[in-house]
């Protein structure tokens, strides 16, 4: 088997005096589509923040076989944070300016955008069918359009892995469907996807592998194992487990 | 009209306008980043600290900036360090250091009455009294700091948008924050002659805040803030000279009038 792109070993996170994550270990391989689920406050976002080196933690994390402390290839990772919580409503920027920020990890100092970079931004916007919005202010966009902008920002550096933290929280059903179609296409082109959501239907529909967190790692494996697990049947209830497995079929 | 043209025949007015324009561009550009990073009050705090430091220099007969530059940079880094390590909220640290700076300034000016005029010109600003040496310092300083901002433009924009995402992009956020703290401290020290310790933060906050009301992009925010700063400083110097009123306060009042006018007109236009 190939070398994992993420290896987390015995990860624990304590914030203040609260234990948020306890002794979590897993490997993630290139090309996987992983759904990360768990109840509110289970530590899903904290786990992702830890993998992005934003939290203090104990244990070891390697990214593309390099200890996270020495990892330099941050352009390998595209990150879409929880919708509408990660930027100031006051921040003035056009779609083009926001997406250009996603190129920072690929630029050497002094980080000046060349015509090639601007073309790269245009191509990414076109691939998500939002090139006509390039000169618009992000504040004048709908929720669905804005979500595509965050996605474009995450994709413009041509990452190998895309991390989506509750990406469709504020979106209506139609827009969610379109958004996940884009994500599924990207996955089919070889992109590794880590999707965090509390919506088990979304995970059942789109993910190939499932990680359930509730401070500890409650489940980690493929859907067949999940659907046959008595432990999961007790954890979720038989009906919920059945519904999730039905979605996956 | 003739009165206005006559103003420009005076060399000290010419010096004031040239220095004001350079410092105005600098304050406007830096102010956009400060306002977006919710650090507006740092200008006020550092100005109060620089007032104390300048008073110290005047009383002990040392060129004020020699004391003010290192002290204000250190204060700026202390504010950053305590905020970053979550030892205290930023506004509380700024409040404490600002009060300390002002207290030192007031005590020193009370025990050394002979120097009061000098000290109070730093408190309220007096750009019309700027000498050739200070003009050169203002030009070189402004151009240098604006060059640093241009070199780190993408980085400062990314951190203003979201510092955590900037870190995930692999940016050396701590280093960039230290650079930002130092150029903020230097800008405040250089601009204190323009508007005074009590009013300098207005020159950092107001052009940026006015611009943010009407701009649609990051670049246009910077450009509009610069235009507002240049307009208000030129008009402020002319009005203050003709009316015999304090320059710094006039510039700030014009800025405030512009801000509130934009605030009132904006909803009427967008209807």
PDB file of C-alpha atoms in Angstrom, chain A:
ATOM      1  CA  UNK A   1       0.000   0.000   0.000  1.00  0.00           C
ATOM      2  CA  UNK A   2       1.144   3.582  -0.641  1.00  0.00           C
ATOM      3  CA  UNK A   3       2.414   5.934   2.061  1.00  0.00           C
ATOM      4  CA  UNK A   4      -0.356   7.788   3.925  1.00  0.00           C
ATOM      5  CA  UNK A   5      -0.616  11.526   3.240  1.00  0.00           C
ATOM      6  CA  UNK A   6      -1.759  12.120   6.830  1.00  0.00           C
ATOM      7  CA  UNK A   7      -0.705  10.046   9.802  1.00  0.00           C
ATOM      8  CA  UNK A   8      -2.121  11.030  13.177  1.00  0.00           C
ATOM      9  CA  UNK A   9      -0.863   9.053  16.161  1.00  0.00           C
ATOM     10  CA  UNK A  10      -2.311   9.330  19.671  1.00  0.00           C
ATOM     11  CA  UNK A  11      -3.619  12.847  19.170  1.00  0.00           C
ATOM     12  CA  UNK A  12      -5.046  14.503  22.279  1.00  0.00           C
ATOM     13  CA  UNK A  13      -6.168  18.111  22.585  1.00  0.00           C
ATOM     14  CA  UNK A  14      -6.857  19.933  25.824  1.00  0.00           C
ATOM     15  CA  UNK A  15      -8.133  23.498  25.646  1.00  0.00           C
ATOM     16  CA  UNK A  16      -8.245  25.305  28.979  1.00  0.00           C
ATOM     17  CA  UNK A  17      -8.918  22.411  31.328  1.00  0.00           C
ATOM     18  CA  UNK A  18     -11.288  20.640  28.909  1.00  0.00           C
ATOM     19  CA  UNK A  19     -10.284  17.521  27.066  1.00  0.00           C
ATOM     20  CA  UNK A  20     -11.555  18.034  23.509  1.00  0.00           C
ATOM     21  CA  UNK A  21      -9.907  15.060  21.802  1.00  0.00           C
ATOM     22  CA  UNK A  22      -8.429  11.989  23.390  1.00  0.00           C
ATOM     23  CA  UNK A  23      -5.952   9.511  21.923  1.00  0.00           C
ATOM     24  CA  UNK A  24      -7.007   9.584  18.273  1.00  0.00           C
ATOM     25  CA  UNK A  25      -4.993   7.736  15.630  1.00  0.00           C
ATOM     26  CA  UNK A  26      -5.616   7.229  11.911  1.00  0.00           C
ATOM     27  CA  UNK A  27      -3.999   7.216   8.467  1.00  0.00           C
ATOM     28  CA  UNK A  28      -5.426   8.931   5.389  1.00  0.00           C
ATOM     29  CA  UNK A  29      -4.373   7.970   1.850  1.00  0.00           C
ATOM     30  CA  UNK A  30      -4.360   9.945  -1.394  1.00  0.00           C
ATOM     31  CA  UNK A  31      -7.703   9.834  -3.228  1.00  0.00           C
ATOM     32  CA  UNK A  32      -9.927   8.935  -0.265  1.00  0.00           C
ATOM     33  CA  UNK A  33     -13.254  10.706   0.388  1.00  0.00           C
ATOM     34  CA  UNK A  34     -13.659  10.745   4.134  1.00  0.00           C
ATOM     35  CA  UNK A  35     -16.710  11.944   5.997  1.00  0.00           C
ATOM     36  CA  UNK A  36     -16.026  13.132   9.548  1.00  0.00           C
ATOM     37  CA  UNK A  37     -19.140  13.159  11.707  1.00  0.00           C
ATOM     38  CA  UNK A  38     -20.107  13.415  15.346  1.00  0.00           C
ATOM     39  CA  UNK A  39     -22.463  15.318  17.615  1.00  0.00           C
ATOM     40  CA  UNK A  40     -22.124  19.068  18.207  1.00  0.00           C
ATOM     41  CA  UNK A  41     -19.067  19.779  20.354  1.00  0.00           C
ATOM     42  CA  UNK A  42     -17.587  16.340  19.601  1.00  0.00           C
ATOM     43  CA  UNK A  43     -14.295  17.871  18.460  1.00  0.00           C
ATOM     44  CA  UNK A  44     -14.633  17.536  14.660  1.00  0.00           C
ATOM     45  CA  UNK A  45     -13.463  21.059  13.858  1.00  0.00           C
ATOM     46  CA  UNK A  46     -10.787  20.845  16.573  1.00  0.00           C
ATOM     47  CA  UNK A  47      -9.420  17.724  14.878  1.00  0.00           C
ATOM     48  CA  UNK A  48      -9.166  19.554  11.555  1.00  0.00           C
ATOM     49  CA  UNK A  49      -7.600  22.609  13.213  1.00  0.00           C
ATOM     50  CA  UNK A  50      -5.072  20.267  14.821  1.00  0.00           C
ATOM     51  CA  UNK A  51      -4.235  18.687  11.457  1.00  0.00           C
ATOM     52  CA  UNK A  52      -3.668  22.233  10.169  1.00  0.00           C
ATOM     53  CA  UNK A  53      -1.325  23.014  13.091  1.00  0.00           C
ATOM     54  CA  UNK A  54      -3.669  25.639  14.568  1.00  0.00           C
ATOM     55  CA  UNK A  55      -4.139  23.972  17.986  1.00  0.00           C
ATOM     56  CA  UNK A  56      -1.726  22.849  20.663  1.00  0.00           C
ATOM     57  CA  UNK A  57      -1.849  19.029  20.924  1.00  0.00           C
ATOM     58  CA  UNK A  58       0.015  15.978  22.138  1.00  0.00           C
ATOM     59  CA  UNK A  59       0.847  13.053  19.859  1.00  0.00           C
ATOM     60  CA  UNK A  60       2.413  13.115  16.415  1.00  0.00           C
ATOM     61  CA  UNK A  61       1.135  14.246  13.032  1.00  0.00           C
ATOM     62  CA  UNK A  62       2.895  13.774   9.727  1.00  0.00           C
ATOM     63  CA  UNK A  63       1.730  15.332   6.464  1.00  0.00           C
ATOM     64  CA  UNK A  64       3.084  13.777   3.277  1.00  0.00           C
ATOM     65  CA  UNK A  65       5.620  11.935   5.401  1.00  0.00           C
ATOM     66  CA  UNK A  66       6.998  15.111   7.014  1.00  0.00           C
ATOM     67  CA  UNK A  67       6.470  16.028  10.685  1.00  0.00           C
ATOM     68  CA  UNK A  68       3.865  18.805  10.706  1.00  0.00           C
ATOM     69  CA  UNK A  69       6.319  21.211  12.405  1.00  0.00           C
ATOM     70  CA  UNK A  70       8.608  20.992   9.356  1.00  0.00           C
ATOM     71  CA  UNK A  71       5.869  20.753   6.714  1.00  0.00           C
ATOM     72  CA  UNK A  72       6.288  23.442   4.078  1.00  0.00           C
ATOM     73  CA  UNK A  73       4.013  22.373   1.201  1.00  0.00           C
ATOM     74  CA  UNK A  74       0.862  24.038   2.509  1.00  0.00           C
ATOM     75  CA  UNK A  75      -0.304  24.461  -1.095  1.00  0.00           C
ATOM     76  CA  UNK A  76      -1.045  20.688  -0.990  1.00  0.00           C
ATOM     77  CA  UNK A  77      -4.015  21.504   1.272  1.00  0.00           C
ATOM     78  CA  UNK A  78      -7.093  23.488   0.292  1.00  0.00           C
ATOM     79  CA  UNK A  79      -9.268  24.463   3.247  1.00  0.00           C
ATOM     80  CA  UNK A  80     -12.842  25.735   3.265  1.00  0.00           C
ATOM     81  CA  UNK A  81     -13.683  26.812   6.834  1.00  0.00           C
ATOM     82  CA  UNK A  82     -17.166  26.892   8.344  1.00  0.00           C
ATOM     83  CA  UNK A  83     -19.326  29.169   6.218  1.00  0.00           C
ATOM     84  CA  UNK A  84     -19.583  32.836   7.119  1.00  0.00           C
ATOM     85  CA  UNK A  85     -17.615  32.518  10.344  1.00  0.00           C
ATOM     86  CA  UNK A  86     -14.108  32.961   8.996  1.00  0.00           C
ATOM     87  CA  UNK A  87     -14.112  36.476   7.606  1.00  0.00           C
ATOM     88  CA  UNK A  88     -15.122  39.925   8.732  1.00  0.00           C
ATOM     89  CA  UNK A  89     -18.294  41.262   7.120  1.00  0.00           C
ATOM     90  CA  UNK A  90     -16.421  44.551   6.873  1.00  0.00           C
ATOM     91  CA  UNK A  91     -13.644  43.111   4.704  1.00  0.00           C
ATOM     92  CA  UNK A  92     -13.808  44.780   1.285  1.00  0.00           C
ATOM     93  CA  UNK A  93     -12.764  42.495  -1.540  1.00  0.00           C
ATOM     94  CA  UNK A  94     -13.747  41.340  -4.984  1.00  0.00           C
ATOM     95  CA  UNK A  95     -14.094  37.679  -5.813  1.00  0.00           C
ATOM     96  CA  UNK A  96     -10.815  37.886  -7.744  1.00  0.00           C
ATOM     97  CA  UNK A  97      -8.963  39.377  -4.754  1.00  0.00           C
ATOM     98  CA  UNK A  98     -10.257  36.709  -2.367  1.00  0.00           C
ATOM     99  CA  UNK A  99      -9.374  33.835  -4.692  1.00  0.00           C
ATOM    100  CA  UNK A 100      -5.900  35.334  -5.282  1.00  0.00           C
ATOM    101  CA  UNK A 101      -5.243  34.967  -1.541  1.00  0.00           C
ATOM    102  CA  UNK A 102      -5.377  31.201  -2.087  1.00  0.00           C
ATOM    103  CA  UNK A 103      -2.226  31.485  -4.216  1.00  0.00           C
ATOM    104  CA  UNK A 104      -0.099  32.852  -1.383  1.00  0.00           C
ATOM    105  CA  UNK A 105       1.172  29.404  -0.428  1.00  0.00           C
ATOM    106  CA  UNK A 106       2.628  28.986  -3.937  1.00  0.00           C
ATOM    107  CA  UNK A 107       4.373  32.360  -4.186  1.00  0.00           C
ATOM    108  CA  UNK A 108       7.950  33.199  -3.244  1.00  0.00           C
ATOM    109  CA  UNK A 109       8.680  36.500  -1.536  1.00  0.00           C
ATOM    110  CA  UNK A 110       8.044  39.218  -2.606  1.00  0.00           C
ATOM    111  CA  UNK A 111       4.658  37.693  -3.275  1.00  0.00           C
ATOM    112  CA  UNK A 112       3.610  39.668  -6.319  1.00  0.00           C
ATOM    113  CA  UNK A 113       0.933  38.256  -8.598  1.00  0.00           C
ATOM    114  CA  UNK A 114       2.010  37.827 -12.229  1.00  0.00           C
ATOM    115  CA  UNK A 115      -0.270  37.547 -15.265  1.00  0.00           C
ATOM    116  CA  UNK A 116       0.086  33.760 -15.039  1.00  0.00           C
ATOM    117  CA  UNK A 117      -1.309  33.865 -11.501  1.00  0.00           C
ATOM    118  CA  UNK A 118      -4.193  36.074 -12.559  1.00  0.00           C
ATOM    119  CA  UNK A 119      -4.932  33.636 -15.386  1.00  0.00           C
ATOM    120  CA  UNK A 120      -4.822  30.770 -12.864  1.00  0.00           C
ATOM    121  CA  UNK A 121      -7.440  32.619 -10.794  1.00  0.00           C
ATOM    122  CA  UNK A 122      -9.606  33.129 -13.895  1.00  0.00           C
ATOM    123  CA  UNK A 123      -9.350  29.444 -14.819  1.00  0.00           C
ATOM    124  CA  UNK A 124     -10.330  28.323 -11.322  1.00  0.00           C
ATOM    125  CA  UNK A 125     -13.318  30.687 -11.342  1.00  0.00           C
ATOM    126  CA  UNK A 126     -14.309  29.401 -14.786  1.00  0.00           C
ATOM    127  CA  UNK A 127     -14.050  25.766 -13.641  1.00  0.00           C
ATOM    128  CA  UNK A 128     -16.599  26.566 -10.915  1.00  0.00           C
ATOM    129  CA  UNK A 129     -18.715  28.626 -13.346  1.00  0.00           C
ATOM    130  CA  UNK A 130     -18.286  31.877 -11.419  1.00  0.00           C
ATOM    131  CA  UNK A 131     -15.850  33.694 -13.725  1.00  0.00           C
ATOM    132  CA  UNK A 132     -18.560  36.277 -14.459  1.00  0.00           C
ATOM    133  CA  UNK A 133     -18.454  37.262 -10.748  1.00  0.00           C
ATOM    134  CA  UNK A 134     -14.692  38.033 -10.733  1.00  0.00           C
ATOM    135  CA  UNK A 135     -15.024  41.802 -10.280  1.00  0.00           C
ATOM    136  CA  UNK A 136     -17.966  41.684  -7.865  1.00  0.00           C
ATOM    137  CA  UNK A 137     -17.700  42.401  -4.158  1.00  0.00           C
ATOM    138  CA  UNK A 138     -18.067  39.260  -2.022  1.00  0.00           C
ATOM    139  CA  UNK A 139     -20.746  41.098  -0.061  1.00  0.00           C
ATOM    140  CA  UNK A 140     -22.989  41.301  -3.139  1.00  0.00           C
ATOM    141  CA  UNK A 141     -23.111  37.522  -3.677  1.00  0.00           C
ATOM    142  CA  UNK A 142     -25.689  34.924  -2.653  1.00  0.00           C
ATOM    143  CA  UNK A 143     -24.783  32.247  -0.098  1.00  0.00           C
ATOM    144  CA  UNK A 144     -24.275  29.643  -2.819  1.00  0.00           C
ATOM    145  CA  UNK A 145     -22.092  31.925  -4.953  1.00  0.00           C
ATOM    146  CA  UNK A 146     -20.028  32.877  -1.925  1.00  0.00           C
ATOM    147  CA  UNK A 147     -19.502  29.216  -1.066  1.00  0.00           C
ATOM    148  CA  UNK A 148     -18.117  28.639  -4.563  1.00  0.00           C
ATOM    149  CA  UNK A 149     -15.757  31.573  -4.026  1.00  0.00           C
ATOM    150  CA  UNK A 150     -14.373  29.970  -0.833  1.00  0.00           C
ATOM    151  CA  UNK A 151     -14.034  26.726  -2.776  1.00  0.00           C
ATOM    152  CA  UNK A 152     -12.206  28.541  -5.605  1.00  0.00           C
ATOM    153  CA  UNK A 153      -9.839  30.079  -3.038  1.00  0.00           C
ATOM    154  CA  UNK A 154      -9.109  26.604  -1.670  1.00  0.00           C
ATOM    155  CA  UNK A 155      -8.621  25.098  -5.152  1.00  0.00           C
ATOM    156  CA  UNK A 156      -6.612  27.803  -6.898  1.00  0.00           C
ATOM    157  CA  UNK A 157      -3.282  26.474  -5.563  1.00  0.00           C
ATOM    158  CA  UNK A 158      -4.156  23.067  -7.115  1.00  0.00           C
ATOM    159  CA  UNK A 159      -4.085  21.181  -3.812  1.00  0.00           C
ATOM    160  CA  UNK A 160      -3.866  17.417  -3.369  1.00  0.00           C
ATOM    161  CA  UNK A 161      -6.361  17.424  -0.505  1.00  0.00           C
ATOM    162  CA  UNK A 162      -9.469  19.489   0.184  1.00  0.00           C
ATOM    163  CA  UNK A 163     -10.777  19.981   3.718  1.00  0.00           C
ATOM    164  CA  UNK A 164     -14.379  21.141   4.010  1.00  0.00           C
ATOM    165  CA  UNK A 165     -15.666  22.154   7.446  1.00  0.00           C
ATOM    166  CA  UNK A 166     -19.488  22.188   7.483  1.00  0.00           C
ATOM    167  CA  UNK A 167     -19.439  23.705   3.991  1.00  0.00           C
ATOM    168  CA  UNK A 168     -23.171  23.684   3.326  1.00  0.00           C
ATOM    169  CA  UNK A 169     -24.547  24.820   6.693  1.00  0.00           C
ATOM    170  CA  UNK A 170     -26.085  28.027   5.410  1.00  0.00           C
ATOM    171  CA  UNK A 171     -27.162  26.719   1.996  1.00  0.00           C
ATOM    172  CA  UNK A 172     -30.579  25.618   0.795  1.00  0.00           C
ATOM    173  CA  UNK A 173     -31.131  22.094  -0.557  1.00  0.00           C
ATOM    174  CA  UNK A 174     -30.736  22.908  -4.283  1.00  0.00           C
ATOM    175  CA  UNK A 175     -27.477  24.760  -3.782  1.00  0.00           C
ATOM    176  CA  UNK A 176     -26.190  21.978  -1.505  1.00  0.00           C
ATOM    177  CA  UNK A 177     -26.840  19.429  -4.240  1.00  0.00           C
ATOM    178  CA  UNK A 178     -24.898  21.497  -6.800  1.00  0.00           C
ATOM    179  CA  UNK A 179     -22.077  22.068  -4.319  1.00  0.00           C
ATOM    180  CA  UNK A 180     -21.684  18.340  -3.612  1.00  0.00           C
ATOM    181  CA  UNK A 181     -21.779  17.531  -7.338  1.00  0.00           C
ATOM    182  CA  UNK A 182     -18.725  19.785  -7.757  1.00  0.00           C
ATOM    183  CA  UNK A 183     -16.990  18.092  -4.811  1.00  0.00           C
ATOM    184  CA  UNK A 184     -17.761  14.620  -6.185  1.00  0.00           C
ATOM    185  CA  UNK A 185     -16.298  15.618  -9.588  1.00  0.00           C
ATOM    186  CA  UNK A 186     -13.146  16.882  -7.896  1.00  0.00           C
ATOM    187  CA  UNK A 187     -12.828  13.624  -5.990  1.00  0.00           C
ATOM    188  CA  UNK A 188     -13.207  11.624  -9.179  1.00  0.00           C
ATOM    189  CA  UNK A 189     -10.294  13.606 -10.602  1.00  0.00           C
ATOM    190  CA  UNK A 190      -8.135  12.306  -7.737  1.00  0.00           C
ATOM    191  CA  UNK A 191      -8.496  14.931  -5.010  1.00  0.00           C
ATOM    192  CA  UNK A 192      -8.551  13.641  -1.430  1.00  0.00           C
ATOM    193  CA  UNK A 193     -11.593  15.014   0.405  1.00  0.00           C
ATOM    194  CA  UNK A 194     -12.120  15.443   4.147  1.00  0.00           C
ATOM    195  CA  UNK A 195     -15.711  16.495   4.715  1.00  0.00           C
ATOM    196  CA  UNK A 196     -16.842  17.492   8.194  1.00  0.00           C
ATOM    197  CA  UNK A 197     -20.544  17.686   8.752  1.00  0.00           C
ATOM    198  CA  UNK A 198     -23.076  16.831  11.401  1.00  0.00           C
ATOM    199  CA  UNK A 199     -25.417  15.788   8.575  1.00  0.00           C
ATOM    200  CA  UNK A 200     -25.126  12.009   8.329  1.00  0.00           C
ATOM    201  CA  UNK A 201     -27.225  12.013   5.134  1.00  0.00           C
ATOM    202  CA  UNK A 202     -24.567  14.032   3.293  1.00  0.00           C
ATOM    203  CA  UNK A 203     -21.830  11.737   4.544  1.00  0.00           C
ATOM    204  CA  UNK A 204     -23.841   8.625   3.663  1.00  0.00           C
ATOM    205  CA  UNK A 205     -24.463   9.985   0.161  1.00  0.00           C
ATOM    206  CA  UNK A 206     -21.022  11.257  -0.787  1.00  0.00           C
ATOM    207  CA  UNK A 207     -18.242   9.830   1.430  1.00  0.00           C
ATOM    208  CA  UNK A 208     -16.474   6.501   0.916  1.00  0.00           C
ATOM    209  CA  UNK A 209     -15.021   6.195   4.384  1.00  0.00           C
ATOM    210  CA  UNK A 210     -16.393   7.283   7.712  1.00  0.00           C
ATOM    211  CA  UNK A 211     -14.824   8.740  10.846  1.00  0.00           C
ATOM    212  CA  UNK A 212     -17.091   9.298  13.825  1.00  0.00           C
ATOM    213  CA  UNK A 213     -15.716  11.372  16.654  1.00  0.00           C
ATOM    214  CA  UNK A 214     -17.137  11.991  20.077  1.00  0.00           C
ATOM    215  CA  UNK A 215     -14.057  13.195  21.901  1.00  0.00           C
ATOM    216  CA  UNK A 216     -12.600   9.772  21.057  1.00  0.00           C
ATOM    217  CA  UNK A 217     -12.570   7.917  17.776  1.00  0.00           C
ATOM    218  CA  UNK A 218     -15.941   6.139  17.918  1.00  0.00           C
ATOM    219  CA  UNK A 219     -15.725   4.646  14.421  1.00  0.00           C
ATOM    220  CA  UNK A 220     -13.130   4.658  11.626  1.00  0.00           C
ATOM    221  CA  UNK A 221     -13.583   2.513   8.544  1.00  0.00           C
ATOM    222  CA  UNK A 222     -15.604   1.907   5.420  1.00  0.00           C
ATOM    223  CA  UNK A 223     -19.386   1.850   5.156  1.00  0.00           C
ATOM    224  CA  UNK A 224     -19.671  -1.957   4.956  1.00  0.00           C
ATOM    225  CA  UNK A 225     -18.045  -2.300   8.359  1.00  0.00           C
ATOM    226  CA  UNK A 226     -20.163   0.552   9.709  1.00  0.00           C
ATOM    227  CA  UNK A 227     -23.405  -0.975   8.469  1.00  0.00           C
ATOM    228  CA  UNK A 228     -22.585  -4.365   9.983  1.00  0.00           C
ATOM    229  CA  UNK A 229     -21.400  -2.988  13.313  1.00  0.00           C
ATOM    230  CA  UNK A 230     -23.549  -3.774  16.347  1.00  0.00           C
ATOM    231  CA  UNK A 231     -21.583  -1.162  18.284  1.00  0.00           C
ATOM    232  CA  UNK A 232     -22.697   1.493  15.767  1.00  0.00           C
ATOM    233  CA  UNK A 233     -26.218   0.175  15.890  1.00  0.00           C
ATOM    234  CA  UNK A 234     -26.198   0.792  19.642  1.00  0.00           C
ATOM    235  CA  UNK A 235     -24.517   4.196  19.240  1.00  0.00           C
ATOM    236  CA  UNK A 236     -26.847   5.603  16.564  1.00  0.00           C
ATOM    237  CA  UNK A 237     -29.935   3.427  16.993  1.00  0.00           C
ATOM    238  CA  UNK A 238     -30.815   0.748  14.446  1.00  0.00           C
ATOM    239  CA  UNK A 239     -33.059   3.007  12.334  1.00  0.00           C
ATOM    240  CA  UNK A 240     -30.504   5.803  11.991  1.00  0.00           C
ATOM    241  CA  UNK A 241     -27.772   3.334  11.107  1.00  0.00           C
ATOM    242  CA  UNK A 242     -30.063   1.803   8.487  1.00  0.00           C
ATOM    243  CA  UNK A 243     -30.880   5.251   7.023  1.00  0.00           C
ATOM    244  CA  UNK A 244     -27.201   6.200   6.721  1.00  0.00           C
ATOM    245  CA  UNK A 245     -26.382   2.875   5.067  1.00  0.00           C
ATOM    246  CA  UNK A 246     -29.371   3.271   2.742  1.00  0.00           C
ATOM    247  CA  UNK A 247     -28.087   6.715   1.672  1.00  0.00           C
ATOM    248  CA  UNK A 248     -24.708   5.208   0.890  1.00  0.00           C
ATOM    249  CA  UNK A 249     -26.227   2.556  -1.381  1.00  0.00           C
TER     250      UNK A 249
END
